Every structure is written in C-alpha cells, then in structure tokens.
Amino acid sequence: MKITTQLKLTVAGLASLAVGTTIWASLNTQKAALDASILNKSGLVRGATQRLIKLETNGQPNDELRQNIDRLIQSLIDGDKELNLPKASDTKYLEKIQITEEAWQQLKTSIAQYRQNPNLKAKLIEDSETFFTLTDEAVSAAEEFSAADITQIQRTHWAILVLYLGVLAFVFWTIQQSTKVLQQSVITVADSSSEIAATVEMQERLVADL
C-alpha cells in the first residue's frame, strides 16, 4: 500500500474516531443526567412521604402531596419525559421500586384508616417507617447502578485513550517510513546525477581528444 494511501486512511480513521467519540460522549452525558434524575426523584419520594406523614399526624392532610408521590413512584417505574425519567431498566432497582410501590399502596390505606380513626396513629407511623426503609433501599439501588455506569464510562475513556495512542503511533511509524523512502529516493537521485555527470564528463573528454 502506498504511504500516501496509508496517511489518507489514517486521517479518515481519526476523523471517524473523533465523530464516534463525540457521539458516545453525548449519549453518556444524557445517560448520566437521567441517572442523576432517577437518584434525585427516588430521594424525593423518601423525603416527601415523611413530610406527608408528619402533616397527617399534625392534622394537616395534604392530598396534593400524596398525588405527587403517586406520580413520582409510577414515573420511576414506567418513565416520564416531563419529569426527565426513563423507564426503569436496571433489574435490581426495578425490583426495589416495585416493592416500594406496593408498600406505598399499603401506606395510603393506613392514611385513610388513620383519618377515620386517629387511634391508629401508631400503625400509621410504623407503616411509614417500613416505607422509609424500602425507599432507602431503592435509593441505594439507584446509587449502585449510577456508580456502575460511571465506572463503565471511565473504563471506556481509558480504552479510547489507548486507541488514540495506537493510531498516533501508527501515524508516527508511517511518517518515519515516508522519511526513509524520501531519503532513499534522494540518495538514488543523487547517485544517478553523479553517474550522469561522470558520463557527460567522460564524453566531453573523448570529444576533446578527437
């Protein structure tokens, strides 16, 4: 393969690698943002529920907050573009958030029963503590898959760096080869010129001797 062709292919490869890396970085930036949103919303469910129970036991029921928690939990499972939440795909997190959703339904029942009978306050608080534990586990699961994604991104970054270094090494080698070829060509041309000069000089001498 000609050296010029090798250089052209190398440049094309570098351009393709740059485009691919840019697209990859963009996709992973979006994924990191979604991971952060899942983690944040999972934490909101945990905090908002504790606030809801506190309001209930203080005689200040807040149905709007309860509806917001409903939406948050469902969105963490099924996804919600408006809330910047993707559909749950991590197996462990999905399992934890589904268990959380079941516990939430139980907690809502306890809230309704408490409103009918304030003597059930102890049961309501107990159910809220159980729910808090489950939401905490869901948050931990979200932290785990988010950390795993970050680790994978870091590994890929190193792989890309190694690939870039490999391509640059190939470019350096190609340039070295080009230099050797050019040097050899110069030497060949110089030798040919010397031979031609010697031949001309010999011919001039022969002519002069005639």
PDB file of C-alpha atoms in Angstrom:
ATOM      1  CA  MET A   1       0.000   0.000   0.000  1.00  0.00           C
ATOM      2  CA  LYS A   2       1.344   3.454  -0.896  1.00  0.00           C
ATOM      3  CA  ILE A   3       2.348   5.653   2.024  1.00  0.00           C
ATOM      4  CA  THR A   4       0.074   8.446   0.814  1.00  0.00           C
ATOM      5  CA  THR A   5      -2.832   5.994   0.849  1.00  0.00           C
ATOM      6  CA  GLN A   6      -1.908   4.895   4.380  1.00  0.00           C
ATOM      7  CA  LEU A   7      -1.889   8.511   5.535  1.00  0.00           C
ATOM      8  CA  LYS A   8      -5.255   9.209   3.929  1.00  0.00           C
ATOM      9  CA  LEU A   9      -6.776   6.134   5.569  1.00  0.00           C
ATOM     10  CA  THR A  10      -5.257   7.143   8.896  1.00  0.00           C
ATOM     11  CA  VAL A  11      -6.731  10.638   8.661  1.00  0.00           C
ATOM     12  CA  ALA A  12     -10.106   9.164   7.747  1.00  0.00           C
ATOM     13  CA  GLY A  13      -9.842   6.785  10.701  1.00  0.00           C
ATOM     14  CA  LEU A  14      -9.017   9.619  13.083  1.00  0.00           C
ATOM     15  CA  ALA A  15     -11.961  11.645  11.802  1.00  0.00           C
ATOM     16  CA  SER A  16     -14.324   8.691  12.240  1.00  0.00           C
ATOM     17  CA  LEU A  17     -12.951   8.051  15.722  1.00  0.00           C
ATOM     18  CA  ALA A  18     -13.437  11.699  16.670  1.00  0.00           C
ATOM     19  CA  VAL A  19     -17.045  11.679  15.443  1.00  0.00           C
ATOM     20  CA  GLY A  20     -17.770   8.374  17.187  1.00  0.00           C
ATOM     21  CA  THR A  21     -16.204   9.591  20.432  1.00  0.00           C
ATOM     22  CA  THR A  22     -18.252  12.795  20.321  1.00  0.00           C
ATOM     23  CA  ILE A  23     -21.493  10.874  19.803  1.00  0.00           C
ATOM     24  CA  TRP A  24     -20.571   8.418  22.563  1.00  0.00           C
ATOM     25  CA  ALA A  25     -19.762  11.265  24.967  1.00  0.00           C
ATOM     26  CA  SER A  26     -23.068  12.973  24.167  1.00  0.00           C
ATOM     27  CA  LEU A  27     -25.071   9.792  24.798  1.00  0.00           C
ATOM     28  CA  ASN A  28     -23.284   9.113  28.062  1.00  0.00           C
ATOM     29  CA  THR A  29     -23.823  12.696  29.205  1.00  0.00           C
ATOM     30  CA  GLN A  30     -27.544  12.191  28.643  1.00  0.00           C
ATOM     31  CA  LYS A  31     -27.455   8.856  30.478  1.00  0.00           C
ATOM     32  CA  ALA A  32     -25.599  10.402  33.413  1.00  0.00           C
ATOM     33  CA  ALA A  33     -28.259  13.130  33.585  1.00  0.00           C
ATOM     34  CA  LEU A  34     -31.015  10.506  33.618  1.00  0.00           C
ATOM     35  CA  ASP A  35     -29.215   8.524  36.335  1.00  0.00           C
ATOM     36  CA  ALA A  36     -28.989  11.685  38.421  1.00  0.00           C
ATOM     37  CA  SER A  37     -32.692  12.352  37.859  1.00  0.00           C
ATOM     38  CA  ILE A  38     -33.634   8.831  38.989  1.00  0.00           C
ATOM     39  CA  LEU A  39     -31.479   9.161  42.093  1.00  0.00           C
ATOM     40  CA  ASN A  40     -32.898  12.590  42.883  1.00  0.00           C
ATOM     41  CA  LYS A  41     -36.543  11.584  42.370  1.00  0.00           C
ATOM     42  CA  SER A  42     -36.062   8.417  44.439  1.00  0.00           C
ATOM     43  CA  GLY A  43     -34.789  10.574  47.262  1.00  0.00           C
ATOM     44  CA  LEU A  44     -37.741  12.937  46.816  1.00  0.00           C
ATOM     45  CA  VAL A  45     -40.175  10.060  47.308  1.00  0.00           C
ATOM     46  CA  ARG A  46     -38.442   9.170  50.570  1.00  0.00           C
ATOM     47  CA  GLY A  47     -38.458  12.740  51.895  1.00  0.00           C
ATOM     48  CA  ALA A  48     -41.898  13.699  50.629  1.00  0.00           C
ATOM     49  CA  THR A  49     -43.514  10.674  52.262  1.00  0.00           C
ATOM     50  CA  GLN A  50     -42.017  11.523  55.637  1.00  0.00           C
ATOM     51  CA  ARG A  51     -43.337  15.069  55.289  1.00  0.00           C
ATOM     52  CA  LEU A  52     -46.758  13.729  54.291  1.00  0.00           C
ATOM     53  CA  ILE A  53     -46.976  11.557  57.422  1.00  0.00           C
ATOM     54  CA  LYS A  54     -45.825  14.431  59.600  1.00  0.00           C
ATOM     55  CA  LEU A  55     -48.577  16.647  58.181  1.00  0.00           C
ATOM     56  CA  GLU A  56     -51.167  13.894  58.627  1.00  0.00           C
ATOM     57  CA  THR A  57     -50.301  13.328  62.285  1.00  0.00           C
ATOM     58  CA  ASN A  58     -50.371  17.090  62.888  1.00  0.00           C
ATOM     59  CA  GLY A  59     -53.887  17.345  61.473  1.00  0.00           C
ATOM     60  CA  GLN A  60     -52.805  18.941  58.184  1.00  0.00           C
ATOM     61  CA  PRO A  61     -53.599  16.385  55.447  1.00  0.00           C
ATOM     62  CA  ASN A  62     -52.142  17.217  52.050  1.00  0.00           C
ATOM     63  CA  ASP A  63     -53.799  15.336  49.189  1.00  0.00           C
ATOM     64  CA  GLU A  64     -51.818  17.236  46.555  1.00  0.00           C
ATOM     65  CA  LEU A  65     -48.560  15.992  48.031  1.00  0.00           C
ATOM     66  CA  ARG A  66     -49.952  12.469  48.112  1.00  0.00           C
ATOM     67  CA  GLN A  67     -50.853  12.721  44.424  1.00  0.00           C
ATOM     68  CA  ASN A  68     -47.352  13.988  43.627  1.00  0.00           C
ATOM     69  CA  ILE A  69     -45.842  10.981  45.394  1.00  0.00           C
ATOM     70  CA  ASP A  70     -48.194   8.740  43.428  1.00  0.00           C
ATOM     71  CA  ARG A  71     -46.916  10.217  40.183  1.00  0.00           C
ATOM     72  CA  LEU A  72     -43.262  10.101  41.216  1.00  0.00           C
ATOM     73  CA  ILE A  73     -43.345   6.422  42.132  1.00  0.00           C
ATOM     74  CA  GLN A  74     -45.207   5.442  38.980  1.00  0.00           C
ATOM     75  CA  SER A  75     -42.858   7.548  36.848  1.00  0.00           C
ATOM     76  CA  LEU A  76     -39.821   5.889  38.399  1.00  0.00           C
ATOM     77  CA  ILE A  77     -41.242   2.573  37.189  1.00  0.00           C
ATOM     78  CA  ASP A  78     -42.744   3.467  33.803  1.00  0.00           C
ATOM     79  CA  GLY A  79     -40.788   6.615  32.945  1.00  0.00           C
ATOM     80  CA  ASP A  80     -41.981  10.179  32.417  1.00  0.00           C
ATOM     81  CA  LYS A  81     -40.495  12.543  29.822  1.00  0.00           C
ATOM     82  CA  GLU A  82     -41.846  15.594  31.598  1.00  0.00           C
ATOM     83  CA  LEU A  83     -40.044  14.567  34.787  1.00  0.00           C
ATOM     84  CA  ASN A  84     -36.947  13.516  32.803  1.00  0.00           C
ATOM     85  CA  LEU A  85     -37.303   9.931  33.973  1.00  0.00           C
ATOM     86  CA  PRO A  86     -36.621   6.873  31.770  1.00  0.00           C
ATOM     87  CA  LYS A  87     -38.414   3.583  32.188  1.00  0.00           C
ATOM     88  CA  ALA A  88     -36.714   1.556  34.933  1.00  0.00           C
ATOM     89  CA  SER A  89     -34.313  -0.891  33.263  1.00  0.00           C
ATOM     90  CA  ASP A  90     -31.870  -1.877  35.997  1.00  0.00           C
ATOM     91  CA  THR A  91     -33.144  -5.203  37.368  1.00  0.00           C
ATOM     92  CA  LYS A  92     -32.274  -4.586  40.997  1.00  0.00           C
ATOM     93  CA  TYR A  93     -33.625  -1.041  41.030  1.00  0.00           C
ATOM     94  CA  LEU A  94     -36.824  -2.087  39.268  1.00  0.00           C
ATOM     95  CA  GLU A  95     -37.392  -4.778  41.880  1.00  0.00           C
ATOM     96  CA  LYS A  96     -36.840  -2.316  44.735  1.00  0.00           C
ATOM     97  CA  ILE A  97     -39.053   0.414  43.311  1.00  0.00           C
ATOM     98  CA  GLN A  98     -41.867  -2.057  42.587  1.00  0.00           C
ATOM     99  CA  ILE A  99     -41.731  -3.230  46.208  1.00  0.00           C
ATOM    100  CA  THR A 100     -41.777   0.427  47.221  1.00  0.00           C
ATOM    101  CA  GLU A 101     -44.880   0.985  45.095  1.00  0.00           C
ATOM    102  CA  GLU A 102     -46.664  -1.910  46.831  1.00  0.00           C
ATOM    103  CA  ALA A 103     -45.717  -0.505  50.231  1.00  0.00           C
ATOM    104  CA  TRP A 104     -46.982   2.897  49.139  1.00  0.00           C
ATOM    105  CA  GLN A 105     -50.398   1.458  48.388  1.00  0.00           C
ATOM    106  CA  GLN A 106     -50.434  -0.027  51.889  1.00  0.00           C
ATOM    107  CA  LEU A 107     -49.330   3.271  53.384  1.00  0.00           C
ATOM    108  CA  LYS A 108     -52.125   5.123  51.590  1.00  0.00           C
ATOM    109  CA  THR A 109     -54.592   2.649  53.075  1.00  0.00           C
ATOM    110  CA  SER A 110     -53.127   3.326  56.521  1.00  0.00           C
ATOM    111  CA  ILE A 111     -53.503   7.065  55.945  1.00  0.00           C
ATOM    112  CA  ALA A 112     -57.165   6.624  55.013  1.00  0.00           C
ATOM    113  CA  GLN A 113     -57.749   4.460  58.083  1.00  0.00           C
ATOM    114  CA  TYR A 114     -55.975   6.989  60.316  1.00  0.00           C
ATOM    115  CA  ARG A 115     -58.219   9.748  59.039  1.00  0.00           C
ATOM    116  CA  GLN A 116     -61.206   7.665  60.058  1.00  0.00           C
ATOM    117  CA  ASN A 117     -59.684   6.603  63.360  1.00  0.00           C
ATOM    118  CA  PRO A 118     -56.883   8.756  64.895  1.00  0.00           C
ATOM    119  CA  ASN A 119     -56.201   5.965  67.367  1.00  0.00           C
ATOM    120  CA  LEU A 120     -54.374   4.176  64.529  1.00  0.00           C
ATOM    121  CA  LYS A 121     -51.546   6.715  64.667  1.00  0.00           C
ATOM    122  CA  ALA A 122     -49.049   4.131  65.913  1.00  0.00           C
ATOM    123  CA  LYS A 123     -49.808   1.826  62.971  1.00  0.00           C
ATOM    124  CA  LEU A 124     -49.507   4.732  60.520  1.00  0.00           C
ATOM    125  CA  ILE A 125     -46.080   5.674  61.881  1.00  0.00           C
ATOM    126  CA  GLU A 126     -44.972   2.038  61.817  1.00  0.00           C
ATOM    127  CA  ASP A 127     -46.049   1.669  58.183  1.00  0.00           C
ATOM    128  CA  SER A 128     -44.304   4.932  57.310  1.00  0.00           C
ATOM    129  CA  GLU A 129     -41.071   3.656  58.873  1.00  0.00           C
ATOM    130  CA  THR A 130     -41.330   0.449  56.867  1.00  0.00           C
ATOM    131  CA  PHE A 131     -41.904   2.504  53.733  1.00  0.00           C
ATOM    132  CA  PHE A 132     -38.918   4.715  54.556  1.00  0.00           C
ATOM    133  CA  THR A 133     -36.688   1.627  54.790  1.00  0.00           C
ATOM    134  CA  LEU A 134     -37.898   0.381  51.403  1.00  0.00           C
ATOM    135  CA  THR A 135     -37.389   3.778  49.723  1.00  0.00           C
ATOM    136  CA  ASP A 136     -33.921   3.899  51.253  1.00  0.00           C
ATOM    137  CA  GLU A 137     -33.139   0.548  49.620  1.00  0.00           C
ATOM    138  CA  ALA A 138     -34.437   1.873  46.292  1.00  0.00           C
ATOM    139  CA  VAL A 139     -32.198   4.938  46.593  1.00  0.00           C
ATOM    140  CA  SER A 140     -29.221   2.670  47.358  1.00  0.00           C
ATOM    141  CA  ALA A 141     -30.006   0.577  44.269  1.00  0.00           C
ATOM    142  CA  ALA A 142     -30.123   3.775  42.177  1.00  0.00           C
ATOM    143  CA  GLU A 143     -26.753   4.828  43.586  1.00  0.00           C
ATOM    144  CA  GLU A 144     -25.284   1.425  42.724  1.00  0.00           C
ATOM    145  CA  PHE A 145     -26.274   1.386  39.053  1.00  0.00           C
ATOM    146  CA  SER A 146     -25.306   5.049  38.711  1.00  0.00           C
ATOM    147  CA  ALA A 147     -21.848   4.278  40.130  1.00  0.00           C
ATOM    148  CA  ALA A 148     -21.579   1.243  37.820  1.00  0.00           C
ATOM    149  CA  ASP A 149     -22.367   3.454  34.818  1.00  0.00           C
ATOM    150  CA  ILE A 150     -19.692   5.939  35.863  1.00  0.00           C
ATOM    151  CA  THR A 151     -17.149   3.119  36.212  1.00  0.00           C
ATOM    152  CA  GLN A 152     -18.027   1.828  32.747  1.00  0.00           C
ATOM    153  CA  ILE A 153     -17.647   5.312  31.279  1.00  0.00           C
ATOM    154  CA  GLN A 154     -14.216   5.664  32.903  1.00  0.00           C
ATOM    155  CA  ARG A 155     -13.090   2.311  31.506  1.00  0.00           C
ATOM    156  CA  THR A 156     -14.278   3.270  28.041  1.00  0.00           C
ATOM    157  CA  HIS A 157     -12.423   6.587  28.303  1.00  0.00           C
ATOM    158  CA  TRP A 158      -9.201   4.679  29.000  1.00  0.00           C
ATOM    159  CA  ALA A 159      -9.879   2.320  26.097  1.00  0.00           C
ATOM    160  CA  ILE A 160     -10.407   5.283  23.764  1.00  0.00           C
ATOM    161  CA  LEU A 161      -7.176   6.867  25.018  1.00  0.00           C
ATOM    162  CA  VAL A 162      -5.274   3.666  24.272  1.00  0.00           C
ATOM    163  CA  LEU A 163      -6.868   3.545  20.816  1.00  0.00           C
ATOM    164  CA  TYR A 164      -5.876   7.148  20.118  1.00  0.00           C
ATOM    165  CA  LEU A 165      -2.311   6.450  21.232  1.00  0.00           C
ATOM    166  CA  GLY A 166      -2.238   3.417  18.957  1.00  0.00           C
ATOM    167  CA  VAL A 167      -3.403   5.471  15.980  1.00  0.00           C
ATOM    168  CA  LEU A 168      -0.865   8.201  16.751  1.00  0.00           C
ATOM    169  CA  ALA A 169       1.872   5.572  16.981  1.00  0.00           C
ATOM    170  CA  PHE A 170       0.818   4.284  13.558  1.00  0.00           C
ATOM    171  CA  VAL A 171       0.911   7.831  12.162  1.00  0.00           C
ATOM    172  CA  PHE A 172       4.400   8.295  13.615  1.00  0.00           C
ATOM    173  CA  TRP A 173       5.537   4.986  12.089  1.00  0.00           C
ATOM    174  CA  THR A 174       4.065   5.951   8.715  1.00  0.00           C
ATOM    175  CA  ILE A 175       5.867   9.292   8.789  1.00  0.00           C
ATOM    176  CA  GLN A 176       9.109   7.505   9.663  1.00  0.00           C
ATOM    177  CA  GLN A 177       8.605   5.162   6.728  1.00  0.00           C
ATOM    178  CA  SER A 178       7.847   8.106   4.451  1.00  0.00           C
ATOM    179  CA  THR A 179      11.031   9.810   5.604  1.00  0.00           C
ATOM    180  CA  LYS A 180      13.100   6.698   4.872  1.00  0.00           C
ATOM    181  CA  VAL A 181      11.577   6.360   1.416  1.00  0.00           C
ATOM    182  CA  LEU A 182      12.223  10.025   0.664  1.00  0.00           C
ATOM    183  CA  GLN A 183      15.809   9.746   1.908  1.00  0.00           C
ATOM    184  CA  GLN A 184      16.366   6.679  -0.236  1.00  0.00           C
ATOM    185  CA  SER A 185      14.855   8.486  -3.216  1.00  0.00           C
ATOM    186  CA  VAL A 186      17.171  11.458  -2.655  1.00  0.00           C
ATOM    187  CA  ILE A 187      20.182   9.160  -2.424  1.00  0.00           C
ATOM    188  CA  THR A 188      19.103   7.329  -5.589  1.00  0.00           C
ATOM    189  CA  VAL A 189      18.606  10.623  -7.459  1.00  0.00           C
ATOM    190  CA  ALA A 190      21.972  11.889  -6.181  1.00  0.00           C
ATOM    191  CA  ASP A 191      23.711   8.694  -7.312  1.00  0.00           C
ATOM    192  CA  SER A 192      22.021   8.889 -10.700  1.00  0.00           C
ATOM    193  CA  SER A 193      23.038  12.533 -11.045  1.00  0.00           C
ATOM    194  CA  SER A 194      26.641  11.660 -10.196  1.00  0.00           C
ATOM    195  CA  GLU A 195      26.664   8.864 -12.753  1.00  0.00           C
ATOM    196  CA  ILE A 196      25.188  11.137 -15.403  1.00  0.00           C
ATOM    197  CA  ALA A 197      27.733  13.868 -14.594  1.00  0.00           C
ATOM    198  CA  ALA A 198      30.582  11.359 -14.814  1.00  0.00           C
ATOM    199  CA  THR A 199      29.283  10.066 -18.151  1.00  0.00           C
ATOM    200  CA  VAL A 200      28.951  13.595 -19.539  1.00  0.00           C
ATOM    201  CA  GLU A 201      32.449  14.473 -18.340  1.00  0.00           C
ATOM    202  CA  MET A 202      33.833  11.339 -19.982  1.00  0.00           C
ATOM    203  CA  GLN A 203      32.074  12.142 -23.227  1.00  0.00           C
ATOM    204  CA  GLU A 204      33.437  15.701 -23.146  1.00  0.00           C
ATOM    205  CA  ARG A 205      36.960  14.350 -22.723  1.00  0.00           C
ATOM    206  CA  LEU A 206      36.525  11.969 -25.642  1.00  0.00           C
ATOM    207  CA  VAL A 207      35.256  14.811 -27.811  1.00  0.00           C
ATOM    208  CA  ALA A 208      38.175  16.995 -26.706  1.00  0.00           C
ATOM    209  CA  ASP A 209      40.659  14.241 -27.636  1.00  0.00           C
ATOM    210  CA  LEU A 210      39.324  13.953 -31.178  1.00  0.00           C
TER     211      LEU A 210
END
